[in-house]
N, CA and C atoms as an extended XYZ file, in Angstrom:
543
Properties=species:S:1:pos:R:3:atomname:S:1:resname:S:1:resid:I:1 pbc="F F F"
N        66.329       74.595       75.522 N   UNK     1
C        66.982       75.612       74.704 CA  UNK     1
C        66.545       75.443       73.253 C   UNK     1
N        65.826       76.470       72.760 N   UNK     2
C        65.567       76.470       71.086 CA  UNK     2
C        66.618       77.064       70.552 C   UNK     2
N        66.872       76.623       69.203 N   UNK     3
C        67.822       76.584       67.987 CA  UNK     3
C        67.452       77.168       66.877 C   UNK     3
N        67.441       77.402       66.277 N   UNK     4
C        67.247       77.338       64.323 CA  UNK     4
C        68.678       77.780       64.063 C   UNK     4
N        68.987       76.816       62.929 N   UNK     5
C        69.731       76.924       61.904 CA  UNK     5
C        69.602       77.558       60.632 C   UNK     5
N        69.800       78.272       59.949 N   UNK     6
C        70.206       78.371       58.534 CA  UNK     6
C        71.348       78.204       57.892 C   UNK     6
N        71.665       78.466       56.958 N   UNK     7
C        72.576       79.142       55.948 CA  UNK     7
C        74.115       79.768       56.822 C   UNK     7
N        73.281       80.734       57.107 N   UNK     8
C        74.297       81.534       57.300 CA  UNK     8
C        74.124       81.947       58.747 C   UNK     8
N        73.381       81.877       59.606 N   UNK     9
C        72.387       82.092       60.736 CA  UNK     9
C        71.955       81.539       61.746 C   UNK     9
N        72.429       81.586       63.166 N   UNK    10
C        72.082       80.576       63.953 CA  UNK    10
C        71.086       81.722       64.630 C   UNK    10
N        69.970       81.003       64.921 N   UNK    11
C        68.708       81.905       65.574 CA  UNK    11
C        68.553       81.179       66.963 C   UNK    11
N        69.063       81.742       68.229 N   UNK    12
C        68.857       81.290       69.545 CA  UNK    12
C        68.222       82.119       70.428 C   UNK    12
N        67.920       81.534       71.847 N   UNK    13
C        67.649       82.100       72.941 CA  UNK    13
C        68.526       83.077       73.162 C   UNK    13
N        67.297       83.939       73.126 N   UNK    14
C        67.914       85.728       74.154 CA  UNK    14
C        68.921       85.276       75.158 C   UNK    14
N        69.750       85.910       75.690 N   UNK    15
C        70.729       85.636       76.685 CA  UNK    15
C        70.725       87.043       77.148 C   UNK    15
N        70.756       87.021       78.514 N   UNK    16
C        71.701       88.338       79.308 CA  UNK    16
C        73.012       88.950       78.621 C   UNK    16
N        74.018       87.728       78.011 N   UNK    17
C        75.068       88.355       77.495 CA  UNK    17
C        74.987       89.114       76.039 C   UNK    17
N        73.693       89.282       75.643 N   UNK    18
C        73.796       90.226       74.400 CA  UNK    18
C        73.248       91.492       74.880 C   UNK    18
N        73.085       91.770       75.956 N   UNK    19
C        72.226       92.908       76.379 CA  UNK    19
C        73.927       94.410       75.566 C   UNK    19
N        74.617       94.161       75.893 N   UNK    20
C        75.678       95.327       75.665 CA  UNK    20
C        75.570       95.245       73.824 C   UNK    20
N        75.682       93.957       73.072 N   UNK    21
C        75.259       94.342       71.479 CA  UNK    21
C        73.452       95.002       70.720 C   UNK    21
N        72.938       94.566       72.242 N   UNK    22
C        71.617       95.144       71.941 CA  UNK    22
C        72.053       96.602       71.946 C   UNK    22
N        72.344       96.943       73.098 N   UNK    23
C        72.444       98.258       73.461 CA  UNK    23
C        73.507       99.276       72.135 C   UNK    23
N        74.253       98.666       71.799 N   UNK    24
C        75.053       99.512       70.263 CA  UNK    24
C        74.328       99.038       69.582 C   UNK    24
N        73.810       98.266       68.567 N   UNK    25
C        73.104       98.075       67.612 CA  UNK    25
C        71.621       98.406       67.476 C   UNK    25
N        71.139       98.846       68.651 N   UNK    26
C        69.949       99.124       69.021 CA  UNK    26
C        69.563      100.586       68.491 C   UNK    26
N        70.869      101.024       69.554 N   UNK    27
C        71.410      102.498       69.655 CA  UNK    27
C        71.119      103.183       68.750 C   UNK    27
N        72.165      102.501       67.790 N   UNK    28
C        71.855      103.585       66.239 CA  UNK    28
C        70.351      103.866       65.855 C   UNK    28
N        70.606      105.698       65.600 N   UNK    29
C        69.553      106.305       65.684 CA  UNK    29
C        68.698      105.590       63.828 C   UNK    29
N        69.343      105.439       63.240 N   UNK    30
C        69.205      104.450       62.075 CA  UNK    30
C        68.145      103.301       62.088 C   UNK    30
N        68.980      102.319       63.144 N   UNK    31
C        67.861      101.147       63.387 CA  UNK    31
C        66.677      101.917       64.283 C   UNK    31
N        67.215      102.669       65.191 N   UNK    32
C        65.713      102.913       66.070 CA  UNK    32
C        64.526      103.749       65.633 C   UNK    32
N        65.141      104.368       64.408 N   UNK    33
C        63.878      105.272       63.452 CA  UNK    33
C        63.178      104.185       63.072 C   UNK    33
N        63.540      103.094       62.244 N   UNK    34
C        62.131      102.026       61.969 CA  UNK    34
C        62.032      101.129       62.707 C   UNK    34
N        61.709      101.187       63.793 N   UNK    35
C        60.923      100.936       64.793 CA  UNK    35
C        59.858      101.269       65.774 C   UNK    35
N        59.091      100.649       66.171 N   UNK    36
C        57.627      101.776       67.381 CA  UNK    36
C        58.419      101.484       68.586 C   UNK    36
N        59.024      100.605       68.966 N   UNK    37
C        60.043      100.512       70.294 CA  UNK    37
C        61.102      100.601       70.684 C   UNK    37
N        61.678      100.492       70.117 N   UNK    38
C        63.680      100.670       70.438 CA  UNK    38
C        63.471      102.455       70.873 C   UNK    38
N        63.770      102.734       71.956 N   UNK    39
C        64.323      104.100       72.623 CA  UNK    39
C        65.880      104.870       71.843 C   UNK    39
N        65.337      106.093       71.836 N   UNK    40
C        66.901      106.642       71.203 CA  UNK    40
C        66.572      108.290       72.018 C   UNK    40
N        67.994      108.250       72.743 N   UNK    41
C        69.287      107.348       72.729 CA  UNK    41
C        68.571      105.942       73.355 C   UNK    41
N        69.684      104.968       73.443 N   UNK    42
C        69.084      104.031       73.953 CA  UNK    42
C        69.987      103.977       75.541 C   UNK    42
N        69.305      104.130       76.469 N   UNK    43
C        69.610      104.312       77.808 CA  UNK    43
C        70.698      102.895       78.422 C   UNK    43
N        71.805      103.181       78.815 N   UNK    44
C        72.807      102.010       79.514 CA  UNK    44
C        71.788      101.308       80.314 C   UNK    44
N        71.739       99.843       79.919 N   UNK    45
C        70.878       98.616       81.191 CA  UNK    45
C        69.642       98.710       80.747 C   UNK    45
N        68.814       99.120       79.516 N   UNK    46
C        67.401       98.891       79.668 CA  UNK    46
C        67.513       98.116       78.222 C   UNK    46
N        69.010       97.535       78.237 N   UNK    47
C        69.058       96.086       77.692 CA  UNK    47
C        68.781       94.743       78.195 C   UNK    47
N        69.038       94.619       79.708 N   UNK    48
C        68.852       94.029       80.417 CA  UNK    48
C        67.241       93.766       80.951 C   UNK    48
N        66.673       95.086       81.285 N   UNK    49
C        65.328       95.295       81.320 CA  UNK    49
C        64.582       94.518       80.642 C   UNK    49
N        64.779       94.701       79.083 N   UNK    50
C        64.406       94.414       77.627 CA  UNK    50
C        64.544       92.995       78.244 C   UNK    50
N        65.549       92.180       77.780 N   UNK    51
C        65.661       90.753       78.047 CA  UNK    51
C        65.101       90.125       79.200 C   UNK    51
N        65.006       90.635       80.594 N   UNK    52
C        64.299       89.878       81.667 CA  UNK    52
C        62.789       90.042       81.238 C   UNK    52
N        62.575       90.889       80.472 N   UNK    53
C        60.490       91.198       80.885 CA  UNK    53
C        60.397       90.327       79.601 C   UNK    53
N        61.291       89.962       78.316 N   UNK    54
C        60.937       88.910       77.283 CA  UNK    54
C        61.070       87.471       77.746 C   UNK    54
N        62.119       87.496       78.352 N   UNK    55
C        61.976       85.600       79.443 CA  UNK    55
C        60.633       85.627       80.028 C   UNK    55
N        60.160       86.821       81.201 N   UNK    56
C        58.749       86.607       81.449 CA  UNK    56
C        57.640       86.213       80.306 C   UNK    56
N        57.764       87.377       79.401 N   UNK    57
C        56.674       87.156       78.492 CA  UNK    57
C        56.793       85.301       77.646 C   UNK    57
N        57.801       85.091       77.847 N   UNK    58
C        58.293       83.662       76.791 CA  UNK    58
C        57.500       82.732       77.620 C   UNK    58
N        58.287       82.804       79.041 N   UNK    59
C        57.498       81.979       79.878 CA  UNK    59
C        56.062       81.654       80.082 C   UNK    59
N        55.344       82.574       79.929 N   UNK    60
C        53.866       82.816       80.052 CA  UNK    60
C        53.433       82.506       78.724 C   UNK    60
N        54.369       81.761       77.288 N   UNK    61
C        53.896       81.489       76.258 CA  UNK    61
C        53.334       82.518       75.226 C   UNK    61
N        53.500       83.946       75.645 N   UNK    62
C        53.152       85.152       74.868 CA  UNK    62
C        54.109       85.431       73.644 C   UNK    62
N        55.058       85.209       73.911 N   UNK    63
C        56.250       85.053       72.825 CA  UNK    63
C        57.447       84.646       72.910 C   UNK    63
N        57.805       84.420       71.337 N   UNK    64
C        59.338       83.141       71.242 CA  UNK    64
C        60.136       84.345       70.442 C   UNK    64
N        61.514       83.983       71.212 N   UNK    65
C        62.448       85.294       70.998 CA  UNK    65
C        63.389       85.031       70.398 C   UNK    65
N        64.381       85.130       69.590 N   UNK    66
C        65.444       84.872       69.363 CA  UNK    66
C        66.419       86.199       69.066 C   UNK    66
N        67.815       85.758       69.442 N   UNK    67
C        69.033       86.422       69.137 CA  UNK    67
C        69.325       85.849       67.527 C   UNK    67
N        69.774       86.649       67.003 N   UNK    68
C        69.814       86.167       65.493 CA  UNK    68
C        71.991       86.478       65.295 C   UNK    68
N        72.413       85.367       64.766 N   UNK    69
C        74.013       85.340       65.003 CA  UNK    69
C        74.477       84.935       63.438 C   UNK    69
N        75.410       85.572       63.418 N   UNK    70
C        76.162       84.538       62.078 CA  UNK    70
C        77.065       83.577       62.411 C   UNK    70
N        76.683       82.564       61.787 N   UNK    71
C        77.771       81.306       61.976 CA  UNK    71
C        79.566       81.354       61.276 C   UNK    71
N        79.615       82.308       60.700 N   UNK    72
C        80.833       82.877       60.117 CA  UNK    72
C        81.912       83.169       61.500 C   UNK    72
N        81.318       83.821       62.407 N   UNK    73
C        81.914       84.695       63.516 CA  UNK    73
C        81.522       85.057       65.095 C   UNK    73
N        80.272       83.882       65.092 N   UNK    74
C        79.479       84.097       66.139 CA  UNK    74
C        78.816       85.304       66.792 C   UNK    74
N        78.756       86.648       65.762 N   UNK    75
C        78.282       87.470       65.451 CA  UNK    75
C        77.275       87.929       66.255 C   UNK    75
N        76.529       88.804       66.986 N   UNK    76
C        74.735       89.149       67.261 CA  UNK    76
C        74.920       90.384       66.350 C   UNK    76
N        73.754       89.816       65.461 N   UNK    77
C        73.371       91.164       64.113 CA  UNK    77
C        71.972       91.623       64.791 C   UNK    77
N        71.013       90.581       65.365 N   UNK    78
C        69.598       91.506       65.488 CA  UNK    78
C        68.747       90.259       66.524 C   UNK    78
N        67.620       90.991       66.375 N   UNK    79
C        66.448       90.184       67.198 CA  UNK    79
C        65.837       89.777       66.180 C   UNK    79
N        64.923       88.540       66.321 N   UNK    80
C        63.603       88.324       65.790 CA  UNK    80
C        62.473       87.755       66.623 C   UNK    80
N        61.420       88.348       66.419 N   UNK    81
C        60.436       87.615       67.463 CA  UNK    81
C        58.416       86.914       66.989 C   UNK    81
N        58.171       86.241       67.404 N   UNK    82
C        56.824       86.418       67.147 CA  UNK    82
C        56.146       86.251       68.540 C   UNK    82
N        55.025       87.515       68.782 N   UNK    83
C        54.139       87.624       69.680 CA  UNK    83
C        53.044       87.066       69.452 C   UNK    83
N        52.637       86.102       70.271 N   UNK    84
C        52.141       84.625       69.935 CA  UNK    84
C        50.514       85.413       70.830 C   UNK    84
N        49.423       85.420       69.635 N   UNK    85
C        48.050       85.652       70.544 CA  UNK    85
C        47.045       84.400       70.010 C   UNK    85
N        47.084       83.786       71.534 N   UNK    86
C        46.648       82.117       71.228 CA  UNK    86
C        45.474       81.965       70.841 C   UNK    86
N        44.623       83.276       71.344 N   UNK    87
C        42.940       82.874       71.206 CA  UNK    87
C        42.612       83.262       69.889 C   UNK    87
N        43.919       83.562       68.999 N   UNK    88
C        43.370       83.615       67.268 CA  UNK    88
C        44.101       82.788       66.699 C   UNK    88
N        45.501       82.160       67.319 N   UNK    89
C        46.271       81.217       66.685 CA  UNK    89
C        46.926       81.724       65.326 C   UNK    89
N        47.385       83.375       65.822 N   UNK    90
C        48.044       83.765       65.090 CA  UNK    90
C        49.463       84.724       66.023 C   UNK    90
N        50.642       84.833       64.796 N   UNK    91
C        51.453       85.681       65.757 CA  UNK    91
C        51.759       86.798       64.831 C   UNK    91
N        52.386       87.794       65.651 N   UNK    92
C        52.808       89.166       65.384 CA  UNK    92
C        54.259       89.008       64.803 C   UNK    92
N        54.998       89.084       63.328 N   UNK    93
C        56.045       88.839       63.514 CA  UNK    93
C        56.674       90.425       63.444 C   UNK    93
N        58.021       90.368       64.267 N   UNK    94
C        58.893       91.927       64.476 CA  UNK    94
C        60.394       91.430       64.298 C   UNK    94
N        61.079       91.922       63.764 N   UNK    95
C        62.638       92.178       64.132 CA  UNK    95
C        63.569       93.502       63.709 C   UNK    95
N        64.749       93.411       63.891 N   UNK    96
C        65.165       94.023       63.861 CA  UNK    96
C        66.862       93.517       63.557 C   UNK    96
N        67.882       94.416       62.413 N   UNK    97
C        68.864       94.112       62.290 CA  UNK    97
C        69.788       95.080       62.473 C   UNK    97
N        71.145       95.092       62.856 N   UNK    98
C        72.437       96.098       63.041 CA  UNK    98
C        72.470       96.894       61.772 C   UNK    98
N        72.363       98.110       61.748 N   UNK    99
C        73.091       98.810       60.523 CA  UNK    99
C        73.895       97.951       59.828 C   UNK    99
N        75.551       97.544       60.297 N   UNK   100
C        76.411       97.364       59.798 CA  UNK   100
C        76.128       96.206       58.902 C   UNK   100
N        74.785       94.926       59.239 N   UNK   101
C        74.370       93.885       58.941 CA  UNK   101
C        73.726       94.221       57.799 C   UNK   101
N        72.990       95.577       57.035 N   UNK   102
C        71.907       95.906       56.386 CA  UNK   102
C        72.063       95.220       54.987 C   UNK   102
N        71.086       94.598       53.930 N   UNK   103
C        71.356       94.710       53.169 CA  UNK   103
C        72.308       93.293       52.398 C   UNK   103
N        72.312       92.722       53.414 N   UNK   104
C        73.190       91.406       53.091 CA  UNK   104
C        72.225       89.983       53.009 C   UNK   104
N        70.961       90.236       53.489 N   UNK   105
C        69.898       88.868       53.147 CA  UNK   105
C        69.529       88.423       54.516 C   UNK   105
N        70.636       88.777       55.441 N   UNK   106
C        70.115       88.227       56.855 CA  UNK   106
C        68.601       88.143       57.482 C   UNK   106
N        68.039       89.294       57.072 N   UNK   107
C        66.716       89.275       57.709 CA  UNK   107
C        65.856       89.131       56.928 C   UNK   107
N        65.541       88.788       55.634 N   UNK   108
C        65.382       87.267       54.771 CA  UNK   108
C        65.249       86.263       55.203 C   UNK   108
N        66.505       85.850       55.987 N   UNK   109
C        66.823       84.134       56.188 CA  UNK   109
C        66.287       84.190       57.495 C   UNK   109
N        66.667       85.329       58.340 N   UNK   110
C        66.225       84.597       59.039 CA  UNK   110
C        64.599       84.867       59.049 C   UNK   110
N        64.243       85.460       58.724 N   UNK   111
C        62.114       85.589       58.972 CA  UNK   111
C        61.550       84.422       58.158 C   UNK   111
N        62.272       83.845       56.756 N   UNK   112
C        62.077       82.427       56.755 CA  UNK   112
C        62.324       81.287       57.456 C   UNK   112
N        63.109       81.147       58.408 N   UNK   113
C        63.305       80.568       59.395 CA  UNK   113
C        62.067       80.831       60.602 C   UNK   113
N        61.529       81.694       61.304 N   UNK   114
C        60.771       82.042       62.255 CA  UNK   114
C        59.363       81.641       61.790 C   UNK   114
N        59.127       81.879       60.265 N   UNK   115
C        57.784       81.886       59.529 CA  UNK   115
C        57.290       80.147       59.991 C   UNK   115
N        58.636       79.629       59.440 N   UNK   116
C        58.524       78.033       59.224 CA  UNK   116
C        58.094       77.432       60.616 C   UNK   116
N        59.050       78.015       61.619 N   UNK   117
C        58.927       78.184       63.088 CA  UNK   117
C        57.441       78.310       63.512 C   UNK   117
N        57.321       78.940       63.202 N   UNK   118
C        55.394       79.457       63.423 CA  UNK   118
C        54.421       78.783       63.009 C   UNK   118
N        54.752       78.240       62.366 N   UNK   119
C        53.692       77.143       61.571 CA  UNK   119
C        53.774       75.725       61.713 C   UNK   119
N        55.197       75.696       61.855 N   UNK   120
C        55.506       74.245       61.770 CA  UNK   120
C        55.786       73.963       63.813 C   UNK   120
N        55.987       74.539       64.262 N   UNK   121
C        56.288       74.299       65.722 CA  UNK   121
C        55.309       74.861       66.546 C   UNK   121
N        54.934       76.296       66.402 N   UNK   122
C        53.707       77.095       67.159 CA  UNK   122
C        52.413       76.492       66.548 C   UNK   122
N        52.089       75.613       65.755 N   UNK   123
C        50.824       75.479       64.959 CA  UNK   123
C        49.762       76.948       64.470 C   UNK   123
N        50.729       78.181       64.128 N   UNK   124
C        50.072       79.042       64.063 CA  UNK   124
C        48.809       79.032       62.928 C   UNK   124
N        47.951       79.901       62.649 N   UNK   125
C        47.122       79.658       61.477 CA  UNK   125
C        47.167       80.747       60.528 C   UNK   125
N        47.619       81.903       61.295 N   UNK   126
C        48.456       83.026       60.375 CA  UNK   126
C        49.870       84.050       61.318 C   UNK   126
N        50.237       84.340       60.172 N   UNK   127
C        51.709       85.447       61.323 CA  UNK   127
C        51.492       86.722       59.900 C   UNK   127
N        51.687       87.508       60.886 N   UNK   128
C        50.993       88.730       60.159 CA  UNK   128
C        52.370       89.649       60.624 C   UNK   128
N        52.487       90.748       60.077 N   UNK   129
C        53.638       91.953       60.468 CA  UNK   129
C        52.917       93.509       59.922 C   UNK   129
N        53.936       94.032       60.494 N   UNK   130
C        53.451       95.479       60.268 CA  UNK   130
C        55.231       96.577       59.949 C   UNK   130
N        54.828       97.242       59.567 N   UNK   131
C        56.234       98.240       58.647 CA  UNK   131
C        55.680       99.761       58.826 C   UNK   131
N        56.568      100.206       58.700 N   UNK   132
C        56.366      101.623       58.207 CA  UNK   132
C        56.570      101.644       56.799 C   UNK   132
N        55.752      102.579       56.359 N   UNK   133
C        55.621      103.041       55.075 CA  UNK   133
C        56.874      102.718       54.626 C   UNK   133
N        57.448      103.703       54.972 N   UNK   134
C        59.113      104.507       54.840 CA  UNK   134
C        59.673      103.738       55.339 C   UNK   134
N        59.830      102.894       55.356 N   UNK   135
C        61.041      102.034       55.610 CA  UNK   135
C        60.805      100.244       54.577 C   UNK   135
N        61.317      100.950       53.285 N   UNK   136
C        61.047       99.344       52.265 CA  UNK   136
C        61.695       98.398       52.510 C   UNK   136
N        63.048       98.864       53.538 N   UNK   137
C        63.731       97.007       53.428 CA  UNK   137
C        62.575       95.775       54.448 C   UNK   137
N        62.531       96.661       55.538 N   UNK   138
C        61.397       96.159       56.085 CA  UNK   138
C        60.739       95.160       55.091 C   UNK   138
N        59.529       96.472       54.566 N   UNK   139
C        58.392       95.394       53.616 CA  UNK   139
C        58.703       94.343       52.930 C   UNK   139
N        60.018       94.467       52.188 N   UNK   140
C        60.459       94.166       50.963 CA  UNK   140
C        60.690       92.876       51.893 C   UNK   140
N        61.428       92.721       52.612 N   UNK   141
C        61.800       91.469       53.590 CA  UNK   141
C        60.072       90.290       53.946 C   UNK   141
N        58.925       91.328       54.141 N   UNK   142
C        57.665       90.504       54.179 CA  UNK   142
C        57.555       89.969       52.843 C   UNK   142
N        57.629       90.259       51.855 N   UNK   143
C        57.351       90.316       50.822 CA  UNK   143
C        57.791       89.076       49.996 C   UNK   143
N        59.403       89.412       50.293 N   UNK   144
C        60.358       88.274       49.529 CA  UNK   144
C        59.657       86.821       50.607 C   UNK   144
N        59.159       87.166       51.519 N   UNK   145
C        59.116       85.619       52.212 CA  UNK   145
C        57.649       85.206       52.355 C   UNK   145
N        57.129       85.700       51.443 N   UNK   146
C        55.279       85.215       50.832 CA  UNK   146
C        54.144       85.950       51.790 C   UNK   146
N        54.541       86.639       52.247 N   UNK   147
C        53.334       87.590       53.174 CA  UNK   147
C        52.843       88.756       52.165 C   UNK   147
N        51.796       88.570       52.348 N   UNK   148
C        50.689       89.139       51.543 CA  UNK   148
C        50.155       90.814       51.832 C   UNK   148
N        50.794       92.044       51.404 N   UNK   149
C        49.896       92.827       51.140 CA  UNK   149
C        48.554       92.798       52.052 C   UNK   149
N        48.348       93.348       53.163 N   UNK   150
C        46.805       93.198       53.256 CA  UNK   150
C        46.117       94.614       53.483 C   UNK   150
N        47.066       96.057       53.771 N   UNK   151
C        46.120       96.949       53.730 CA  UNK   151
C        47.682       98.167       54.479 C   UNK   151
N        47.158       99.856       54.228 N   UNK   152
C        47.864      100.476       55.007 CA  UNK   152
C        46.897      100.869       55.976 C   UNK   152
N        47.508      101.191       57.487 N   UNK   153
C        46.989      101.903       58.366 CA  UNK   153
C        47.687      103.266       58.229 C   UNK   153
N        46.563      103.986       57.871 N   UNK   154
C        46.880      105.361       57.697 CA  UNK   154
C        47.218      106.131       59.172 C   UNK   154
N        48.710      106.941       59.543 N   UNK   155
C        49.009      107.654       60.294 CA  UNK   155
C        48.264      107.094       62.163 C   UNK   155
N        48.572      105.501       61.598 N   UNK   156
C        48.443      104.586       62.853 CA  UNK   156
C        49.630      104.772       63.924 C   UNK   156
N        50.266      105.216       63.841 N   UNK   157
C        51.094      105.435       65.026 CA  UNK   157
C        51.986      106.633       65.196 C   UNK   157
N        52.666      107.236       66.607 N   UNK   158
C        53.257      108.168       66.466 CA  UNK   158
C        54.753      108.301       67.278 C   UNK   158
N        55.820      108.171       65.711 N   UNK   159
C        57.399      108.131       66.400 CA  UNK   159
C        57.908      108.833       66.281 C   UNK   159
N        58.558      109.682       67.128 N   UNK   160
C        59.954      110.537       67.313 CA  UNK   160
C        59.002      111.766       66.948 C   UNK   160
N        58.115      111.739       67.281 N   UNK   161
C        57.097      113.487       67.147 CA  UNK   161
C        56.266      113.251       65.868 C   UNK   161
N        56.241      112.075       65.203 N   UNK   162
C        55.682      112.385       63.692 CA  UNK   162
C        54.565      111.325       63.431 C   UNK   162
N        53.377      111.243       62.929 N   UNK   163
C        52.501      110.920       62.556 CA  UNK   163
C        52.829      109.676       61.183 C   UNK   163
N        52.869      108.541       61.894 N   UNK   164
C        53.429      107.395       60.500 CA  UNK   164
C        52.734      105.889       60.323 C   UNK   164
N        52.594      106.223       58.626 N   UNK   165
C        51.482      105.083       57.849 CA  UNK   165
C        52.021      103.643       58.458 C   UNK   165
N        51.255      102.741       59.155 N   UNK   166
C        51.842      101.418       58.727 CA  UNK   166
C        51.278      100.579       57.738 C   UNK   166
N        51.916       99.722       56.810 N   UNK   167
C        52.097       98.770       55.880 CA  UNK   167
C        51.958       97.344       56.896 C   UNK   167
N        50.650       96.776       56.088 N   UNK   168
C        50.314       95.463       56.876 CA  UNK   168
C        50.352       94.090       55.993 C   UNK   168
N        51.461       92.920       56.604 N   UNK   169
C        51.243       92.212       55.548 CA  UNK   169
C        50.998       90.883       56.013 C   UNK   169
N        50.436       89.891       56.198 N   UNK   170
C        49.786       88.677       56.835 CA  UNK   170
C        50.538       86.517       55.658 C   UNK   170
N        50.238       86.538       56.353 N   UNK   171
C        50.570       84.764       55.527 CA  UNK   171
C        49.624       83.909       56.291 C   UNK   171
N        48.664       82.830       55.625 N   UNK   172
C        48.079       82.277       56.407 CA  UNK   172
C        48.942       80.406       56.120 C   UNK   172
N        48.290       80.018       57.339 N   UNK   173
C        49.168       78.670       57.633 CA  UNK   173
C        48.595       77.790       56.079 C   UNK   173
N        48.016       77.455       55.490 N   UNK   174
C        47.381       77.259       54.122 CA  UNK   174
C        47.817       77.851       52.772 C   UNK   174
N        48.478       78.949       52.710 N   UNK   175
C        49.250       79.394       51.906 CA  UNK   175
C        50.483       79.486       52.034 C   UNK   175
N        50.743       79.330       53.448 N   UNK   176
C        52.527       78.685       53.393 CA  UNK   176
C        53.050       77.328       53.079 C   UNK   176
N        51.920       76.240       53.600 N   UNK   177
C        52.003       74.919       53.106 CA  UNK   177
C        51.563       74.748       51.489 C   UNK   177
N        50.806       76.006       51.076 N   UNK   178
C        51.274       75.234       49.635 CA  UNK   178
C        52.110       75.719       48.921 C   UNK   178
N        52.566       76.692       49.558 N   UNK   179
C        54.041       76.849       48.915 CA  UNK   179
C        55.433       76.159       49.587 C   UNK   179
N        54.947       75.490       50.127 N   UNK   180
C        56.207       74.673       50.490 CA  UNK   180
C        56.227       73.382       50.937 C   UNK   180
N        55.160       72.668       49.667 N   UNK   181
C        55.419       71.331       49.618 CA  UNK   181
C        56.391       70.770       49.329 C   UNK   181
């Protein structure tokens, strides 16, 4: 069973029993606009779906998942994940937080937590992310936690009928260690 601690933040293993807070927090048409995956509406049980095909993928070493909680209340505010591609020894980082959670630092703490995770436990050599334009808390969240600006993909993908820029921002394992000697 993996752990991380923060602050304010306990970052654990996916469980079956968050599939029903996935499914409301998911839901909102809010969180699922900045995203390329969350479904809206979001369909009863393809919370469950969601969580069994990420144990597969974990298992097979493709990626490390976490439920992201507050230690205040034992809380589930969001996911965080990195999709681990070994033959570059880099990962994909993604998450996602509850509306009601927005705006309070959580997904801050915790993507500094996962970053550290990635480097310091995955031996990654970079973790890279991707945003929509239009959506700054996103970026702003790469940003505050030393990921670098590296380029837009112009009208790289297409959600909810519409044609949208992604914002690409990367950290390599060498520039996280020297910022955090």
């Amino acid at each position: 069973m993996k752990m991380i601690k923060t602050e304010r933040l306990i970052l654990r293993d996916l469980s079956y029993g968050d599939a029903e807070n996935i499914e409301e927090l998911a839901g909102d048409y809010d969180v699922a606009k900045t995203t390329l995956t969350i479904p809206h509406p979001y369909p009863k049980g393809v919370a469950q779906e969601f969580i069994a095909s990420m144990k597969i993928a974990e298992s097979e070493g493709k990626v490390v998942i976490f439920s992201i909680e507050r230690k205040e209340d034992s809380s589930f505010i969001g996911i965080i994940n990195i999709n681990i591609q070994k033959n570059y020894h880099r990962g994909e980082l993604a998450y996602w937080i509850g509306k009601p959670y927005w705006g309070k630092g959580y997904g801050t703490e915790a993507t500094k937590a996962i970053i550290e995770y990635g480097f310091e436990k995955l031996d990654l050599n970079k973790i890279f992310a991707t945003s929509f334009t239009n959506n700054p808390g996103s970026w702003r969240i790469m940003e505050k936690c030393g990921l670098k600006h590296e380029g837009i993909l112009r009208q790289h993908v297409k959600r909810l009928g519409e044609y949208i820029d992604l914002t690409y921002y990367g950290l390599l394992k060498d520039e996280y260690l020297n910022t955090n000697k």
